Amino acid sequence: EAGVTQSPTHLIKTRGQQATLRCSPISGHTSVYWYQQALGLGLQFLLWYDEGEERNRGNFPPRFSGRQFPNYSSELNVNALELEDSALYLCASSPTRANTGELFFGEGSRLTVL
Amino acid sequence: SQQGEEDPQALSIQEGENATMNCSYKTSINNLQWYRQNSGRGLVHLILIRSNEREKHSGRLRVTLDTSKKSSSLLITASRAADTASYFCATEETGANNLFFGTGTRLTVIP
């Protein structure tokens, strides 16, 4: 069974541009979570989607947005990129939103903003 | 902040020794989980302990939870070089459906 897949693996952008990151959850999982991990730091919760709806949002500006598609895959968009947006962006999925339980993580997308 | 905090930030031990990492958090929780991350990769779930549990074992891992002190510890016994990684605790807060991660402990096991 395929795990959580993320693309692209690496992405280089310049300040002011937009970045789009993609995530495919494990088959049968309806919840998708996005986290930001800046270099050497812990994970900061960004967004949680379930059944196509945004269920919760972390303390990030509105230029961080996303969506979940009918097949439960998800997209994270970061507009007007700033240097401090450089980070590893991790996607995770879980089978249900009844309780979080274990999260299954992808390998991440490393975004570099120059 | 909703995040937990791990202590120590970094730990270096010899192969075969035990490693203990601690996690403190601030709110009431449904469960607390520990994850491992190899150098800039995705996280791997290690163990989950529910708020009504005090101790849990999985192989060489032992986790304790003290809800009165809002703290947890992860013990790795008989460490191996392959245990070298960052370890994070994550809390599912009561009423929430997402996990908040701590700042991590960087463990180095010297062969």
GROMACS .gro file of N, CA and C in nm, chain A:
model
  342
    1GLU      N    1   0.085  -0.120   0.000
    1GLU     CA    2   0.000   0.000   0.000
    1GLU      C    3   0.088   0.125   0.000
    2ALA      N    4   0.057   0.220  -0.087
    2ALA     CA    5   0.138   0.340  -0.097
    2ALA      C    6   0.115   0.427   0.025
    3GLY      N    7   0.225   0.492   0.068
    3GLY     CA    8   0.215   0.585   0.180
    3GLY      C    9   0.171   0.721   0.132
    4VAL      N   10   0.188   0.818   0.217
    4VAL     CA   11   0.157   0.957   0.181
    4VAL      C   12   0.264   1.006   0.084
    5THR      N   13   0.222   1.061  -0.026
    5THR     CA   14   0.318   1.111  -0.124
    5THR      C   15   0.306   1.261  -0.137
    6GLN      N   16   0.420   1.327  -0.148
    6GLN     CA   17   0.423   1.472  -0.164
    6GLN      C   18   0.505   1.510  -0.286
    7SER      N   19   0.463   1.618  -0.349
    7SER     CA   20   0.541   1.670  -0.462
    7SER      C   21   0.530   1.822  -0.466
    8PRO      N   22   0.633   1.892  -0.516
    8PRO     CA   23   0.762   1.834  -0.553
    8PRO      C   24   0.847   1.806  -0.429
    9THR      N   25   0.956   1.737  -0.446
    9THR     CA   26   1.046   1.710  -0.334
    9THR      C   27   1.119   1.838  -0.294
   10HIS      N   28   1.162   1.910  -0.394
   10HIS     CA   29   1.230   2.038  -0.372
   10HIS      C   30   1.169   2.142  -0.465
   11LEU      N   31   1.167   2.265  -0.414
   11LEU     CA   32   1.112   2.375  -0.493
   11LEU      C   33   1.190   2.501  -0.457
   12ILE      N   34   1.236   2.571  -0.558
   12ILE     CA   35   1.309   2.697  -0.537
   12ILE      C   36   1.230   2.809  -0.601
   13LYS      N   37   1.202   2.911  -0.522
   13LYS     CA   38   1.126   3.026  -0.569
   13LYS      C   39   1.197   3.153  -0.525
   14THR      N   40   1.155   3.264  -0.579
   14THR     CA   41   1.207   3.393  -0.535
   14THR      C   42   1.098   3.469  -0.459
   15ARG      N   43   1.141   3.566  -0.384
   15ARG     CA   44   1.047   3.646  -0.304
   15ARG      C   45   0.936   3.703  -0.391
   16GLY      N   46   0.815   3.697  -0.340
   16GLY     CA   47   0.700   3.751  -0.411
   16GLY      C   48   0.628   3.650  -0.499
   17GLN      N   49   0.695   3.540  -0.532
   17GLN     CA   50   0.631   3.439  -0.617
   17GLN      C   51   0.533   3.355  -0.534
   18GLN      N   52   0.466   3.265  -0.605
   18GLN     CA   53   0.373   3.174  -0.540
   18GLN      C   54   0.427   3.032  -0.549
   19ALA      N   55   0.398   2.953  -0.447
   19ALA     CA   56   0.438   2.812  -0.446
   19ALA      C   57   0.315   2.725  -0.425
   20THR      N   58   0.312   2.613  -0.494
   20THR     CA   59   0.204   2.516  -0.477
   20THR      C   60   0.264   2.381  -0.446
   21LEU      N   61   0.221   2.326  -0.335
   21LEU     CA   62   0.269   2.195  -0.291
   21LEU      C   63   0.151   2.098  -0.290
   22ARG      N   64   0.179   1.973  -0.322
   22ARG     CA   65   0.072   1.874  -0.336
   22ARG      C   66   0.094   1.753  -0.247
   23CYS      N   67  -0.017   1.693  -0.208
   23CYS     CA   68  -0.011   1.580  -0.116
   23CYS      C   69  -0.121   1.479  -0.152
   24SER      N   70  -0.082   1.354  -0.158
   24SER     CA   71  -0.180   1.246  -0.176
   24SER      C   72  -0.179   1.160  -0.051
   25PRO      N   73  -0.293   1.151   0.017
   25PRO     CA   74  -0.297   1.073   0.141
   25PRO      C   75  -0.299   0.923   0.113
   26ILE      N   76  -0.285   0.848   0.217
   26ILE     CA   77  -0.299   0.703   0.206
   26ILE      C   78  -0.442   0.672   0.163
   27SER      N   79  -0.457   0.574   0.078
   27SER     CA   80  -0.590   0.537   0.029
   27SER      C   81  -0.684   0.508   0.146
   28GLY      N   82  -0.800   0.572   0.143
   28GLY     CA   83  -0.898   0.551   0.250
   28GLY      C   84  -0.890   0.655   0.360
   29HIS      N   85  -0.784   0.733   0.363
   29HIS     CA   86  -0.772   0.839   0.464
   29HIS      C   87  -0.844   0.963   0.413
   30THR      N   88  -0.925   1.023   0.501
   30THR     CA   89  -1.000   1.141   0.460
   30THR      C   90  -0.944   1.270   0.515
   31SER      N   91  -0.860   1.260   0.618
   31SER     CA   92  -0.804   1.381   0.680
   31SER      C   93  -0.662   1.405   0.633
   32VAL      N   94  -0.634   1.531   0.601
   32VAL     CA   95  -0.500   1.571   0.560
   32VAL      C   96  -0.457   1.691   0.645
   33TYR      N   97  -0.335   1.684   0.693
   33TYR     CA   98  -0.278   1.790   0.776
   33TYR      C   99  -0.152   1.844   0.709
   34TRP      N  100  -0.132   1.975   0.722
   34TRP     CA  101  -0.010   2.038   0.672
   34TRP      C  102   0.065   2.100   0.790
   35TYR      N  103   0.197   2.078   0.790
   35TYR     CA  104   0.284   2.135   0.892
   35TYR      C  105   0.402   2.203   0.823
   36GLN      N  106   0.452   2.308   0.887
   36GLN     CA  107   0.573   2.375   0.842
   36GLN      C  108   0.685   2.346   0.942
   37GLN      N  109   0.800   2.308   0.891
   37GLN     CA  110   0.916   2.286   0.978
   37GLN      C  111   1.032   2.367   0.926
   38ALA      N  112   1.055   2.481   0.989
   38ALA     CA  113   1.172   2.561   0.953
   38ALA      C  114   1.297   2.491   1.003
   39LEU      N  115   1.410   2.525   0.943
   39LEU     CA  116   1.535   2.453   0.970
   39LEU      C  117   1.566   2.448   1.119
   40GLY      N  118   1.583   2.327   1.170
   40GLY     CA  119   1.622   2.308   1.309
   40GLY      C  120   1.512   2.333   1.410
   41LEU      N  121   1.391   2.353   1.363
   41LEU     CA  122   1.281   2.384   1.454
   41LEU      C  123   1.177   2.272   1.456
   42GLY      N  124   1.081   2.285   1.543
   42GLY     CA  125   0.973   2.188   1.550
   42GLY      C  126   0.870   2.212   1.442
   43LEU      N  127   0.767   2.133   1.444
   43LEU     CA  128   0.661   2.143   1.344
   43LEU      C  129   0.557   2.244   1.389
   44GLN      N  130   0.522   2.331   1.299
   44GLN     CA  131   0.415   2.428   1.324
   44GLN      C  132   0.292   2.386   1.245
   45PHE      N  133   0.180   2.371   1.313
   45PHE     CA  134   0.057   2.330   1.247
   45PHE      C  135   0.005   2.440   1.155
   46LEU      N  136  -0.022   2.404   1.032
   46LEU     CA  137  -0.072   2.498   0.931
   46LEU      C  138  -0.222   2.483   0.907
   47LEU      N  139  -0.262   2.367   0.858
   47LEU     CA  140  -0.400   2.347   0.812
   47LEU      C  141  -0.441   2.203   0.831
   48TRP      N  142  -0.573   2.185   0.850
   48TRP     CA  143  -0.630   2.050   0.857
   48TRP      C  144  -0.754   2.048   0.768
   49TYR      N  145  -0.757   1.951   0.678
   49TYR     CA  146  -0.872   1.930   0.591
   49TYR      C  147  -0.931   1.793   0.617
   50ASP      N  148  -1.063   1.787   0.609
   50ASP     CA  149  -1.130   1.659   0.619
   50ASP      C  150  -1.257   1.663   0.537
   51GLU      N  151  -1.278   1.560   0.459
   51GLU     CA  152  -1.397   1.552   0.373
   51GLU      C  153  -1.416   1.678   0.289
   52GLY      N  154  -1.305   1.731   0.242
   52GLY     CA  155  -1.311   1.846   0.150
   52GLY      C  156  -1.324   1.981   0.217
   53GLU      N  157  -1.333   1.983   0.349
   53GLU     CA  158  -1.353   2.110   0.419
   53GLU      C  159  -1.230   2.144   0.505
   54GLU      N  160  -1.202   2.274   0.517
   54GLU     CA  161  -1.100   2.318   0.611
   54GLU      C  162  -1.158   2.311   0.751
   55ARG      N  163  -1.096   2.233   0.838
   55ARG     CA  164  -1.150   2.211   0.973
   55ARG      C  165  -1.079   2.295   1.078
   56ASN      N  166  -0.953   2.325   1.055
   56ASN     CA  167  -0.879   2.402   1.153
   56ASN      C  168  -0.760   2.466   1.084
   57ARG      N  169  -0.715   2.574   1.143
   57ARG     CA  170  -0.607   2.650   1.083
   57ARG      C  171  -0.512   2.696   1.193
   58GLY      N  172  -0.382   2.689   1.165
   58GLY     CA  173  -0.284   2.737   1.260
   58GLY      C  174  -0.265   2.886   1.249
   59ASN      N  175  -0.172   2.937   1.326
   59ASN     CA  176  -0.148   3.080   1.333
   59ASN      C  177  -0.057   3.126   1.219
   60PHE      N  178  -0.110   3.123   1.099
   60PHE     CA  179  -0.036   3.165   0.980
   60PHE      C  180  -0.117   3.268   0.905
   61PRO      N  181  -0.050   3.359   0.832
   61PRO     CA  182  -0.124   3.462   0.758
   61PRO      C  183  -0.206   3.402   0.645
   62PRO      N  184  -0.304   3.479   0.594
   62PRO     CA  185  -0.395   3.429   0.490
   62PRO      C  186  -0.326   3.391   0.360
   63ARG      N  187  -0.202   3.436   0.341
   63ARG     CA  188  -0.136   3.399   0.215
   63ARG      C  189  -0.101   3.250   0.212
   64PHE      N  190  -0.115   3.184   0.325
   64PHE     CA  191  -0.107   3.037   0.330
   64PHE      C  192  -0.250   2.985   0.316
   65SER      N  193  -0.275   2.913   0.210
   65SER     CA  194  -0.409   2.860   0.189
   65SER      C  195  -0.399   2.723   0.125
   66GLY      N  196  -0.511   2.657   0.115
   66GLY     CA  197  -0.507   2.526   0.052
   66GLY      C  198  -0.646   2.477   0.020
   67ARG      N  199  -0.652   2.355  -0.024
   67ARG     CA  200  -0.781   2.293  -0.048
   67ARG      C  201  -0.765   2.142  -0.050
   68GLN      N  202  -0.877   2.076  -0.038
   68GLN     CA  203  -0.878   1.930  -0.048
   68GLN      C  204  -0.975   1.891  -0.158
   69PHE      N  205  -0.932   1.803  -0.242
   69PHE     CA  206  -1.010   1.762  -0.358
   69PHE      C  207  -1.101   1.644  -0.325
   70PRO      N  208  -1.197   1.615  -0.414
   70PRO     CA  209  -1.289   1.502  -0.387
   70PRO      C  210  -1.219   1.369  -0.366
   71ASN      N  211  -1.099   1.351  -0.422
   71ASN     CA  212  -1.027   1.225  -0.400
   71ASN      C  213  -0.941   1.232  -0.273
   72TYR      N  214  -0.960   1.337  -0.194
   72TYR     CA  215  -0.893   1.361  -0.065
   72TYR      C  216  -0.749   1.408  -0.078
   73SER      N  217  -0.695   1.418  -0.198
   73SER     CA  218  -0.564   1.479  -0.211
   73SER      C  219  -0.575   1.627  -0.176
   74SER      N  220  -0.462   1.688  -0.151
   74SER     CA  221  -0.466   1.827  -0.102
   74SER      C  222  -0.355   1.909  -0.167
   75GLU      N  223  -0.377   2.037  -0.165
   75GLU     CA  224  -0.284   2.132  -0.220
   75GLU      C  225  -0.261   2.242  -0.118
   76LEU      N  226  -0.136   2.283  -0.100
   76LEU     CA  227  -0.104   2.398  -0.015
   76LEU      C  228  -0.048   2.506  -0.104
   77ASN      N  229  -0.104   2.624  -0.095
   77ASN     CA  230  -0.057   2.738  -0.172
   77ASN      C  231   0.001   2.843  -0.078
   78VAL      N  232   0.116   2.894  -0.117
   78VAL     CA  233   0.176   3.003  -0.041
   78VAL      C  234   0.198   3.118  -0.138
   79ASN      N  235   0.127   3.228  -0.115
   79ASN     CA  236   0.138   3.344  -0.202
   79ASN      C  237   0.237   3.445  -0.147
   80ALA      N  238   0.283   3.532  -0.235
   80ALA     CA  239   0.372   3.642  -0.195
   80ALA      C  240   0.483   3.591  -0.104
   81LEU      N  241   0.560   3.498  -0.154
   81LEU     CA  242   0.660   3.429  -0.074
   81LEU      C  243   0.759   3.525  -0.009
   82GLU      N  244   0.792   3.492   0.115
   82GLU     CA  245   0.892   3.567   0.191
   82GLU      C  246   1.006   3.473   0.224
   83LEU      N  247   1.122   3.533   0.253
   83LEU     CA  248   1.240   3.451   0.281
   83LEU      C  249   1.215   3.351   0.394
   84GLU      N  250   1.140   3.396   0.495
   84GLU     CA  251   1.118   3.309   0.611
   84GLU      C  252   1.021   3.195   0.584
   85ASP      N  253   0.966   3.190   0.463
   85ASP     CA  254   0.881   3.076   0.427
   85ASP      C  255   0.964   2.955   0.389
   86SER      N  256   1.094   2.975   0.376
   86SER     CA  257   1.182   2.862   0.346
   86SER      C  258   1.173   2.760   0.459
   87ALA      N  259   1.135   2.638   0.423
   87ALA     CA  260   1.111   2.536   0.525
   87ALA      C  261   1.080   2.404   0.457
   88LEU      N  262   1.072   2.301   0.541
   88LEU     CA  263   1.023   2.172   0.497
   88LEU      C  264   0.873   2.169   0.527
   89TYR      N  265   0.793   2.144   0.426
   89TYR     CA  266   0.648   2.138   0.444
   89TYR      C  267   0.605   1.992   0.443
   90LEU      N  268   0.548   1.951   0.554
   90LEU     CA  269   0.511   1.812   0.573
   90LEU      C  270   0.360   1.795   0.566
   91CYS      N  271   0.319   1.695   0.496
   91CYS     CA  272   0.179   1.657   0.488
   91CYS      C  273   0.161   1.526   0.562
   92ALA      N  274   0.048   1.512   0.629
   92ALA     CA  275   0.018   1.387   0.699
   92ALA      C  276  -0.129   1.354   0.677
   93SER      N  277  -0.160   1.227   0.685
   93SER     CA  278  -0.301   1.188   0.672
   93SER      C  279  -0.341   1.095   0.786
   94SER      N  280  -0.469   1.090   0.809
   94SER     CA  281  -0.523   0.995   0.907
   94SER      C  282  -0.659   0.947   0.856
   95PRO      N  283  -0.701   0.831   0.904
   95PRO     CA  284  -0.821   0.770   0.845
   95PRO      C  285  -0.953   0.834   0.885
   96THR      N  286  -0.954   0.908   0.996
   96THR     CA  287  -1.082   0.958   1.042
   96THR      C  288  -1.061   1.083   1.124
   97ARG      N  289  -1.162   1.166   1.135
   97ARG     CA  290  -1.147   1.284   1.220
   97ARG      C  291  -1.212   1.264   1.356
   98ALA      N  292  -1.259   1.142   1.381
   98ALA     CA  293  -1.322   1.113   1.510
   98ALA      C  294  -1.222   1.137   1.624
   99ASN      N  295  -1.104   1.091   1.607
   99ASN     CA  296  -0.995   1.127   1.696
   99ASN      C  297  -0.867   1.117   1.615
  100THR      N  298  -0.771   1.197   1.653
  100THR     CA  299  -0.654   1.210   1.566
  100THR      C  300  -0.579   1.079   1.553
  101GLY      N  301  -0.550   1.013   1.665
  101GLY     CA  302  -0.472   0.890   1.657
  101GLY      C  303  -0.340   0.915   1.588
  102GLU      N  304  -0.291   0.816   1.523
  102GLU     CA  305  -0.162   0.823   1.457
  102GLU      C  306  -0.173   0.900   1.327
  103LEU      N  307  -0.074   0.985   1.301
  103LEU     CA  308  -0.063   1.053   1.173
  103LEU      C  309   0.044   0.983   1.089
  104PHE      N  310   0.017   0.974   0.961
  104PHE     CA  311   0.110   0.913   0.866
  104PHE      C  312   0.167   1.025   0.781
  105PHE      N  313   0.298   1.042   0.787
  105PHE     CA  314   0.362   1.155   0.720
  105PHE      C  315   0.422   1.118   0.586
  106GLY      N  316   0.421   1.215   0.496
  106GLY     CA  317   0.499   1.206   0.375
  106GLY      C  318   0.642   1.250   0.402
  107GLU      N  319   0.725   1.247   0.299
  107GLU     CA  320   0.867   1.281   0.315
  107GLU      C  321   0.890   1.432   0.307
  108GLY      N  322   0.789   1.506   0.273
  108GLY     CA  323   0.800   1.651   0.276
  108GLY      C  324   0.840   1.713   0.144
  109SER      N  325   0.810   1.841   0.134
  109SER     CA  326   0.854   1.924   0.021
  109SER      C  327   0.939   2.036   0.078
  110ARG      N  328   1.062   2.044   0.030
  110ARG     CA  329   1.151   2.149   0.083
  110ARG      C  330   1.141   2.270  -0.007
  111LEU      N  331   1.093   2.379   0.049
  111LEU     CA  332   1.077   2.505  -0.024
  111LEU      C  333   1.190   2.599   0.014
  112THR      N  334   1.258   2.649  -0.085
  112THR     CA  335   1.362   2.747  -0.064
  112THR      C  336   1.321   2.876  -0.133
  113VAL      N  337   1.320   2.985  -0.058
  113VAL     CA  338   1.284   3.115  -0.113
  113VAL      C  339   1.410   3.202  -0.116
  114LEU      N  340   1.444   3.246  -0.236
  114LEU     CA  341   1.567   3.327  -0.252
  114LEU      C  342   1.535   3.474  -0.267
   0.00000   0.00000   0.00000
